[in-house]
PDB file of C-alpha atoms in Angstrom:
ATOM      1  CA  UNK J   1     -41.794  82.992  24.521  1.00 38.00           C
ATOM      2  CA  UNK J   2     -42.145  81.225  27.931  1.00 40.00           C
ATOM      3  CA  UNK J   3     -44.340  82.770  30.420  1.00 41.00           C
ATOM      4  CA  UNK J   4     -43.265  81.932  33.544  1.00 42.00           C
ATOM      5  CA  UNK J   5     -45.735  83.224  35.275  1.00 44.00           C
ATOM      6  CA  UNK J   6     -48.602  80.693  34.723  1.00 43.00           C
ATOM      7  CA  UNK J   7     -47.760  77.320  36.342  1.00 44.00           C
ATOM      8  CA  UNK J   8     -47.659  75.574  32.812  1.00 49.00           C
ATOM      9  CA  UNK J   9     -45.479  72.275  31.640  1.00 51.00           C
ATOM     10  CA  UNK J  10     -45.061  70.671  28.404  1.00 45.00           C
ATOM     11  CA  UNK J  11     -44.975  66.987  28.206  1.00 46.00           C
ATOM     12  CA  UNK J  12     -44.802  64.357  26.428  1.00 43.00           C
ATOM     13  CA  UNK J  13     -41.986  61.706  24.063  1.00 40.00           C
ATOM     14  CA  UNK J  14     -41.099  64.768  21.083  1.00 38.00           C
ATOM     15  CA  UNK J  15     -39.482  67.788  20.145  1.00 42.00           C
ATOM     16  CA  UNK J  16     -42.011  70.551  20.781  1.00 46.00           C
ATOM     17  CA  UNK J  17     -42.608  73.557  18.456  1.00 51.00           C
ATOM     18  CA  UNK J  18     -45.324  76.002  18.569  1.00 51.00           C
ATOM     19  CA  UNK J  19     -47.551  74.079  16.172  1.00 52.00           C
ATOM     20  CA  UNK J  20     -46.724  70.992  18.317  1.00 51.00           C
ATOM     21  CA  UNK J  21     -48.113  72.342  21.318  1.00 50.00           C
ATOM     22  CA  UNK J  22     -51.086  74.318  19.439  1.00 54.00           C
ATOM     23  CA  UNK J  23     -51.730  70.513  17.730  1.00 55.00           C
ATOM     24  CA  UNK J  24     -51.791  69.055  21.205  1.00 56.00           C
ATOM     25  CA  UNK J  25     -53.970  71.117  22.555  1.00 59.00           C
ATOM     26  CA  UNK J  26     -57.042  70.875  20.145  1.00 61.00           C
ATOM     27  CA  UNK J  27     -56.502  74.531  19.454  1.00 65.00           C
ATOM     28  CA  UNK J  28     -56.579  75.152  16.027  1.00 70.00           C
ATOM     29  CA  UNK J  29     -56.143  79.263  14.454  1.00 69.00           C
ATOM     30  CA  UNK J  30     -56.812  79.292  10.588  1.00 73.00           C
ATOM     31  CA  UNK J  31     -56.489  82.137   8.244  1.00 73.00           C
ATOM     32  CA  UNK J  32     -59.952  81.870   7.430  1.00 78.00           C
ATOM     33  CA  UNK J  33     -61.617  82.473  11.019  1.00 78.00           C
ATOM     34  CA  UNK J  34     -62.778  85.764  11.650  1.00 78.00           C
ATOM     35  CA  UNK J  35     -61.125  88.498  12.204  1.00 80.00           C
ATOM     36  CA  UNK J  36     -58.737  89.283  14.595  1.00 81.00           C
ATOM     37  CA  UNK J  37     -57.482  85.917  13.774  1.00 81.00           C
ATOM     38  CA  UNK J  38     -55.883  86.480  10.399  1.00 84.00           C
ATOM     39  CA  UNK J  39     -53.890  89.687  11.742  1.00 87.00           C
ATOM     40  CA  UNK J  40     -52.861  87.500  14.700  1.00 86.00           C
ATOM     41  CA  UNK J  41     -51.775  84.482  12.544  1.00 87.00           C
ATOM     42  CA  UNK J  42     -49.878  87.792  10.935  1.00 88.00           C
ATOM     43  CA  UNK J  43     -48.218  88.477  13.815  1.00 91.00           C
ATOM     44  CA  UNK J  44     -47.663  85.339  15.376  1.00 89.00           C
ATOM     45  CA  UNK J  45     -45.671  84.561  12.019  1.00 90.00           C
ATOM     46  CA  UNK J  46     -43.857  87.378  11.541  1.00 92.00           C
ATOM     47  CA  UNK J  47     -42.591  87.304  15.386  1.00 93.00           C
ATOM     48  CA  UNK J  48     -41.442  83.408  14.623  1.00 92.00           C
ATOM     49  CA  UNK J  49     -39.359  84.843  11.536  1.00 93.00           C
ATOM     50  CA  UNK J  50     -37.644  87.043  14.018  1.00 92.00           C
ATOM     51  CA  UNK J  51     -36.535  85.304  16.724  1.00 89.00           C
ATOM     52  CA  UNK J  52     -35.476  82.622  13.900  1.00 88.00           C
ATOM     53  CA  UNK J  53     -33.400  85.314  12.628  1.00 91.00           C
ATOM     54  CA  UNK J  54     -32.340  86.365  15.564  1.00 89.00           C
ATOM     55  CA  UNK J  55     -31.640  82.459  16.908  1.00 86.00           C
ATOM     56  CA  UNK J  56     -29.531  82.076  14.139  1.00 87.00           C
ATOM     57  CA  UNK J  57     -27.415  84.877  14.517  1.00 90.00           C
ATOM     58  CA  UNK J  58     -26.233  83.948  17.835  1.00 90.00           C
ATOM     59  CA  UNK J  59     -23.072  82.397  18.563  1.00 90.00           C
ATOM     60  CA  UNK J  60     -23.016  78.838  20.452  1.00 90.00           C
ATOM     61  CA  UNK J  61     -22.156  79.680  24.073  1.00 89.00           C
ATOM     62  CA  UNK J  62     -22.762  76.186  25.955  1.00 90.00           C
ATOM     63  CA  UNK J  63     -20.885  73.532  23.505  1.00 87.00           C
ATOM     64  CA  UNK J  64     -22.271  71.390  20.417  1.00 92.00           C
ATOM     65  CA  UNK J  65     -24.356  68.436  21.651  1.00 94.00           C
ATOM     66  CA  UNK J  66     -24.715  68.733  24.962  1.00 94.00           C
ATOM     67  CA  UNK J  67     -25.398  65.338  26.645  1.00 94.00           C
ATOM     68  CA  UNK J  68     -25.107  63.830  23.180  1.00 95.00           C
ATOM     69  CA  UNK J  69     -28.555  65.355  22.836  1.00 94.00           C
ATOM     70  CA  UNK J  70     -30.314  63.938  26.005  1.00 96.00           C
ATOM     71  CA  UNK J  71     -31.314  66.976  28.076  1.00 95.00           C
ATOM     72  CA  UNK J  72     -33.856  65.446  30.220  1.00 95.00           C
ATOM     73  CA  UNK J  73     -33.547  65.535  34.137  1.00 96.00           C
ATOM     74  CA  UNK J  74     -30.576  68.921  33.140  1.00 96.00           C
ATOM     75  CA  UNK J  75     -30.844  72.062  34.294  1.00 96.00           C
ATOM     76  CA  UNK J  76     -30.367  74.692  31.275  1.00 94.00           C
ATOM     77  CA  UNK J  77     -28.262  78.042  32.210  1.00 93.00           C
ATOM     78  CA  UNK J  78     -28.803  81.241  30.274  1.00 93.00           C
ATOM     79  CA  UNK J  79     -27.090  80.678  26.678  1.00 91.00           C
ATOM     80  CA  UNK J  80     -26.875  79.063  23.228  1.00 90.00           C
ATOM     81  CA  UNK J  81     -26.836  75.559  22.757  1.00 90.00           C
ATOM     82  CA  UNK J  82     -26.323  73.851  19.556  1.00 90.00           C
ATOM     83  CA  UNK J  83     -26.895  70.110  18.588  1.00 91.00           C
ATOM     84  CA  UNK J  84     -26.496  68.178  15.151  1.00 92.00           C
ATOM     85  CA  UNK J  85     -28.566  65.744  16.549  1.00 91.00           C
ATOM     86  CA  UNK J  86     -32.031  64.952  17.878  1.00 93.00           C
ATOM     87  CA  UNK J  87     -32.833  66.263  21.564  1.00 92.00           C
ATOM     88  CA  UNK J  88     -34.383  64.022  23.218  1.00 93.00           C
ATOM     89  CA  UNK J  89     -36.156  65.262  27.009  1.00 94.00           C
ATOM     90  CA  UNK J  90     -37.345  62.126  28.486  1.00 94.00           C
ATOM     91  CA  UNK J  91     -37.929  63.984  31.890  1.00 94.00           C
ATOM     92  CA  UNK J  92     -38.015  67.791  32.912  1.00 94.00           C
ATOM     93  CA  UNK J  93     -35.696  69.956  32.211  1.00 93.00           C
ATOM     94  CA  UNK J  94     -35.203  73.069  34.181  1.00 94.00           C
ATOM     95  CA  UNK J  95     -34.210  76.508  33.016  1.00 92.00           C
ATOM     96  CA  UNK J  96     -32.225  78.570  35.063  1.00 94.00           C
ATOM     97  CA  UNK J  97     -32.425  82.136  34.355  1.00 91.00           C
ATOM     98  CA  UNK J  98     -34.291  85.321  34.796  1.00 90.00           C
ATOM     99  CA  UNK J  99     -36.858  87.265  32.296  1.00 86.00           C
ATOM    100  CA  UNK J 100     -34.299  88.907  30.263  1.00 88.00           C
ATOM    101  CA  UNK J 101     -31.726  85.904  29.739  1.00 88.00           C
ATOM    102  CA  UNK J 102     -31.689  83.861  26.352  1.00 82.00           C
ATOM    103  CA  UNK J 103     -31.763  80.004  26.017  1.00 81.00           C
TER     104      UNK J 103
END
């Protein structure tokens, strides 16, 4: 999930994933810390299995590949987008949408 209401950005030359960004950041959660970690690692899992799930249930509403994979410098609308191929976001990429739309 995206909160948009900090003033955050991601940067940087790579695909980013949750354990990219956790990776970059120094900040490291292990099963093993004390507790409420492991029930959070719990959670944090269990809520990535869903919106997989739910990710790959969705039907592809903005085309296969768009910009033969380079997004950077687009502006995303609300939707599905599908790509056989890396994604590469050499710039920022803006997503237009409110709280409740999907990307």
């Amino acid at each position: 999930r995206v909160d948009d209401s900090k003033s955050d950005s991601l940067q940087g030359d790579k695909s980013v994933g949750v354990f990219d960004v956790l990776a970059d950041s120094g900040f490291c959660l292990r099963a093993t810390d004390h507790t409420p970690t492991p029930a959070i690692l719990t959670t944090a899992v269990s809520d990535m299995e869903t919106a997989y799930t739910s990710a790959s249930q969705r039907i592809n509403t903005q085309g296969y590949n768009l910009g033969d994979g380079n997004i950077g410098g687009m502006t995303l609308a609300p939707g599905v987008y599908t790509f056989g191929t890396d994604i590469n976001i050499n710039s920022d990429i803006t997503f237009s949408g409110g709280a409740d739309n999907v990307f």
